[in-house]
Every structure is written in C-alpha cells, then in structure tokens.
Amino acid sequence: MAIKIIAARLEGGKFHESVTKLRWVNPGSGETGESFVSAIVAWIEDDDGKAYVDEGIHRVGVEVVKPTFGPKFLRTRADGIWKNNLVELPRF
C-alpha cells in the first residue's frame, strides 16, 4: 500500500525535524487519516509501507532519515536529491 501525504503539522520550527503529524490519503481505497510521524516511520520500516507527495505531475518518495542524534524523521527525495516537499505542504 502507498499513501499520498497531503498536509503537515509542524511544531517548534520550520524544518523537516519539526513535522510532527501528517494527513494522508490512500488513493487505492479512498481511506484518509492523520498519523504522527513516528507511526509513519514505523510503518515504512516495519511493514514496508510507501509514502509519497505529488510535485506537479511527478511523485516524490518519502524516506526515513536517521540522524546521529534525535528521533528519526521523514523527508522527500527525488532522483537522489533531498527535497522540501513535506514542509511546503498545506498546514493543518
């Protein structure tokens, strides 16, 4: 299953590490939801989940970032280049 991330909640900053919750839709089933980043990280790592955002006509994959210090967070990467798609999403 792949989910499309459509909105983000940031707390305490303007960067990827500040994204705390994401709103998503499963285009296949129409199911929608809101999940904490930690839950999506676990889903991607443990259940082989896939997430993406739309960038024009392209899909940009969401990947788990494992910093040396601090909790894991999510960020988009297209063609090997890190992007700012999550922090540019509408807020909720």
Coordinates of N, CA and C in Angstrom, one line a residue:
M1 N 0.8 -1.2 0.0 CA 0.0 0.0 0.0 C 0.9 1.2 0.0
A2 N 0.5 2.2 -0.7 CA 1.2 3.5 -0.8 C 0.2 4.6 -0.4
I3 N 0.6 5.5 0.5 CA -0.2 6.7 0.8 C 0.4 8.0 0.3
K4 N -0.5 8.9 0.0 CA -0.1 10.2 -0.5 C -0.3 11.1 0.6
I5 N 0.8 11.8 1.0 CA 0.8 12.8 2.0 C 0.3 14.1 1.5
I6 N -0.7 14.7 2.2 CA -1.4 15.9 1.6 C -1.3 17.1 2.5
A7 N -0.9 17.0 3.8 CA -0.8 18.1 4.7 C 0.1 17.8 5.8
A8 N 0.7 18.8 6.5 CA 1.6 18.6 7.5 C 1.4 19.5 8.7
R9 N 1.7 19.0 9.9 CA 1.6 19.8 11.1 C 3.1 20.0 11.6
L10 N 3.5 21.2 11.8 CA 4.9 21.5 12.3 C 4.7 22.1 13.7
E11 N 5.6 21.7 14.6 CA 5.7 22.3 15.9 C 7.1 22.7 16.3
G12 N 7.3 23.9 16.6 CA 8.6 24.3 17.1 C 9.7 24.6 16.1
G13 N 9.3 24.8 14.9 CA 10.3 25.1 13.8 C 9.7 25.0 12.4
K14 N 10.6 25.2 11.5 CA 10.1 25.3 10.1 C 10.8 24.2 9.2
F15 N 11.5 23.2 9.8 CA 12.3 22.2 9.1 C 11.7 20.8 9.2
H16 N 12.2 19.9 8.5 CA 11.7 18.5 8.5 C 11.6 17.9 9.9
E17 N 12.6 18.2 10.7 CA 12.6 17.7 12.1 C 11.4 18.2 12.9
S18 N 10.8 19.3 12.4 CA 9.6 19.9 13.1 C 8.3 19.3 12.7
V19 N 8.3 18.5 11.7 CA 7.0 17.9 11.3 C 6.6 16.8 12.3
T20 N 5.4 17.0 12.9 CA 5.0 16.1 14.0 C 3.9 15.2 13.5
K21 N 3.1 15.6 12.6 CA 1.9 14.8 12.2 C 1.6 15.1 10.7
L22 N 1.1 14.1 10.0 CA 0.9 14.2 8.6 C -0.6 13.7 8.3
R23 N -1.2 14.4 7.4 CA -2.5 14.0 6.9 C -2.3 13.3 5.5
W24 N -3.0 12.2 5.3 CA -2.7 11.3 4.1 C -4.0 10.8 3.6
V25 N -3.9 10.2 2.3 CA -5.0 9.5 1.7 C -4.4 8.3 1.0
N26 N -5.1 7.2 1.0 CA -4.8 6.1 0.2 C -5.6 6.1 -1.1
P27 N -4.9 6.5 -2.2 CA -5.7 6.7 -3.4 C -6.4 5.4 -3.9
G28 N -5.9 4.2 -3.5 CA -6.5 3.0 -4.0 C -7.8 2.7 -3.3
S29 N -7.9 3.0 -2.0 CA -9.1 2.7 -1.2 C -9.9 4.0 -0.9
G30 N -9.3 5.1 -1.0 CA -10.0 6.4 -0.6 C -9.9 6.6 0.9
E31 N -9.3 5.7 1.6 CA -9.2 5.9 3.1 C -8.3 7.1 3.3
T32 N -8.7 7.9 4.4 CA -7.9 9.1 4.8 C -7.5 8.9 6.3
G33 N -6.5 9.7 6.7 CA -6.2 9.7 8.1 C -5.1 10.7 8.4
E34 N -4.9 10.8 9.7 CA -3.8 11.6 10.2 C -3.0 10.7 11.1
S35 N -1.6 10.8 11.0 CA -0.7 10.0 11.8 C 0.5 10.8 12.2
F36 N 0.9 10.4 13.4 CA 2.2 11.0 13.9 C 3.3 10.5 13.1
V37 N 4.3 11.3 12.9 CA 5.5 10.9 12.1 C 6.1 9.6 12.6
S38 N 6.2 9.5 13.9 CA 6.8 8.2 14.4 C 6.0 7.0 14.0
A39 N 4.7 7.1 13.8 CA 3.9 6.0 13.4 C 4.1 5.7 11.9
I40 N 4.3 6.7 11.1 CA 4.6 6.5 9.7 C 6.0 6.0 9.5
V41 N 6.9 6.4 10.3 CA 8.3 5.9 10.3 C 8.3 4.4 10.5
A42 N 7.6 4.0 11.6 CA 7.5 2.6 11.9 C 6.8 1.8 10.8
W43 N 5.8 2.3 10.2 CA 5.0 1.6 9.1 C 6.0 1.4 7.9
I44 N 6.7 2.5 7.6 CA 7.7 2.4 6.5 C 8.7 1.3 6.8
E45 N 9.3 1.4 8.0 CA 10.4 0.5 8.3 C 10.0 -1.0 8.6
D46 N 8.9 -1.1 9.3 CA 8.5 -2.4 9.8 C 7.5 -3.2 8.8
D47 N 6.7 -2.4 8.1 CA 5.7 -3.0 7.3 C 5.9 -2.8 5.8
D48 N 7.1 -2.3 5.4 CA 7.4 -2.0 4.0 C 6.4 -1.0 3.4
G49 N 5.9 -0.1 4.2 CA 5.0 0.9 3.7 C 5.7 1.9 2.8
K50 N 4.9 2.5 1.9 CA 5.4 3.5 1.0 C 4.6 4.8 1.1
A51 N 5.2 5.9 1.0 CA 4.5 7.2 1.1 C 5.2 8.1 0.0
Y52 N 4.4 9.0 -0.4 CA 4.9 10.0 -1.4 C 4.1 11.3 -1.4
V53 N 4.6 12.3 -2.0 CA 3.9 13.5 -2.2 C 3.8 13.8 -3.7
D54 N 2.9 14.5 -4.2 CA 2.8 15.0 -5.6 C 3.6 16.2 -5.7
E55 N 4.4 16.3 -6.8 CA 5.1 17.5 -7.2 C 4.8 17.7 -8.7
G56 N 3.8 18.5 -8.9 CA 3.3 18.6 -10.3 C 2.8 17.3 -10.8
I57 N 3.3 16.8 -11.9 CA 2.9 15.5 -12.4 C 3.7 14.3 -11.9
H58 N 4.7 14.7 -11.0 CA 5.6 13.6 -10.5 C 5.3 13.2 -9.1
R59 N 5.6 12.0 -8.8 CA 5.5 11.5 -7.4 C 6.9 11.6 -6.8
V60 N 7.0 12.1 -5.6 CA 8.3 12.2 -4.9 C 8.2 11.3 -3.7
G61 N 9.1 10.4 -3.5 CA 9.1 9.4 -2.4 C 9.4 10.1 -1.1
V62 N 8.8 9.5 0.0 CA 9.1 10.0 1.3 C 10.0 8.9 2.0
E63 N 11.1 9.3 2.6 CA 12.0 8.4 3.1 C 12.3 8.7 4.6
V64 N 12.7 7.7 5.3 CA 13.1 7.9 6.7 C 14.5 8.4 6.8
V65 N 14.7 9.4 7.6 CA 16.1 9.9 7.9 C 16.5 9.5 9.3
K66 N 17.6 9.0 9.5 CA 18.1 8.5 10.7 C 19.3 9.4 11.2
P67 N 19.0 10.5 11.9 CA 20.1 11.4 12.3 C 21.0 10.7 13.4
T68 N 22.2 11.2 13.5 CA 23.1 10.7 14.6 C 22.5 10.9 16.0
F69 N 21.8 12.1 16.2 CA 21.2 12.4 17.4 C 19.8 12.8 17.1
G70 N 18.9 12.4 18.1 CA 17.5 12.8 17.9 C 16.7 11.7 17.2
P71 N 15.3 11.9 17.2 CA 14.5 10.9 16.6 C 14.5 10.9 15.1
K72 N 14.1 9.8 14.5 CA 14.0 9.6 13.1 C 12.9 10.6 12.6
F73 N 13.1 11.1 11.4 CA 12.1 11.9 10.8 C 11.9 11.6 9.3
L74 N 11.0 12.2 8.7 CA 10.7 12.0 7.3 C 11.1 13.1 6.4
R75 N 11.5 12.8 5.2 CA 11.9 13.8 4.2 C 11.7 13.2 2.8
T76 N 11.5 14.1 1.8 CA 11.3 13.6 0.5 C 12.6 13.6 -0.3
R77 N 12.7 12.7 -1.2 CA 13.9 12.6 -2.1 C 13.5 12.2 -3.5
A78 N 13.9 13.0 -4.4 CA 13.7 12.6 -5.8 C 15.0 12.6 -6.6
D79 N 15.2 11.5 -7.3 CA 16.4 11.3 -8.1 C 17.7 11.5 -7.3
G80 N 17.6 11.0 -6.0 CA 18.8 11.1 -5.1 C 19.0 12.5 -4.5
I81 N 18.1 13.4 -4.7 CA 18.2 14.8 -4.2 C 17.2 15.0 -3.1
W82 N 17.6 15.4 -1.9 CA 16.7 15.7 -0.9 C 15.8 17.0 -1.2
K83 N 14.6 16.9 -0.9 CA 13.6 18.0 -1.3 C 12.9 18.5 0.0
N84 N 12.2 19.6 -0.2 CA 11.5 20.2 1.0 C 10.0 20.0 0.9
N85 N 9.5 19.0 0.1 CA 8.1 18.9 -0.1 C 7.2 18.8 1.1
L86 N 7.7 18.1 2.2 CA 6.8 18.0 3.4 C 6.6 19.3 4.1
V87 N 7.6 20.1 4.2 CA 7.4 21.4 4.9 C 6.7 22.4 4.0
E88 N 6.6 22.2 2.7 CA 5.9 23.0 1.8 C 4.4 22.7 1.7
L89 N 4.0 21.6 2.3 CA 2.6 21.1 2.2 C 1.7 22.1 3.0
P90 N 0.4 22.1 2.6 CA -0.6 22.9 3.4 C -0.5 22.4 4.9
R91 N -0.8 23.3 5.8 CA -0.7 23.1 7.3 C -2.2 22.7 7.7
F92 N -2.2 21.9 8.8 CA -3.5 21.6 9.5 C -3.3 21.7 10.9

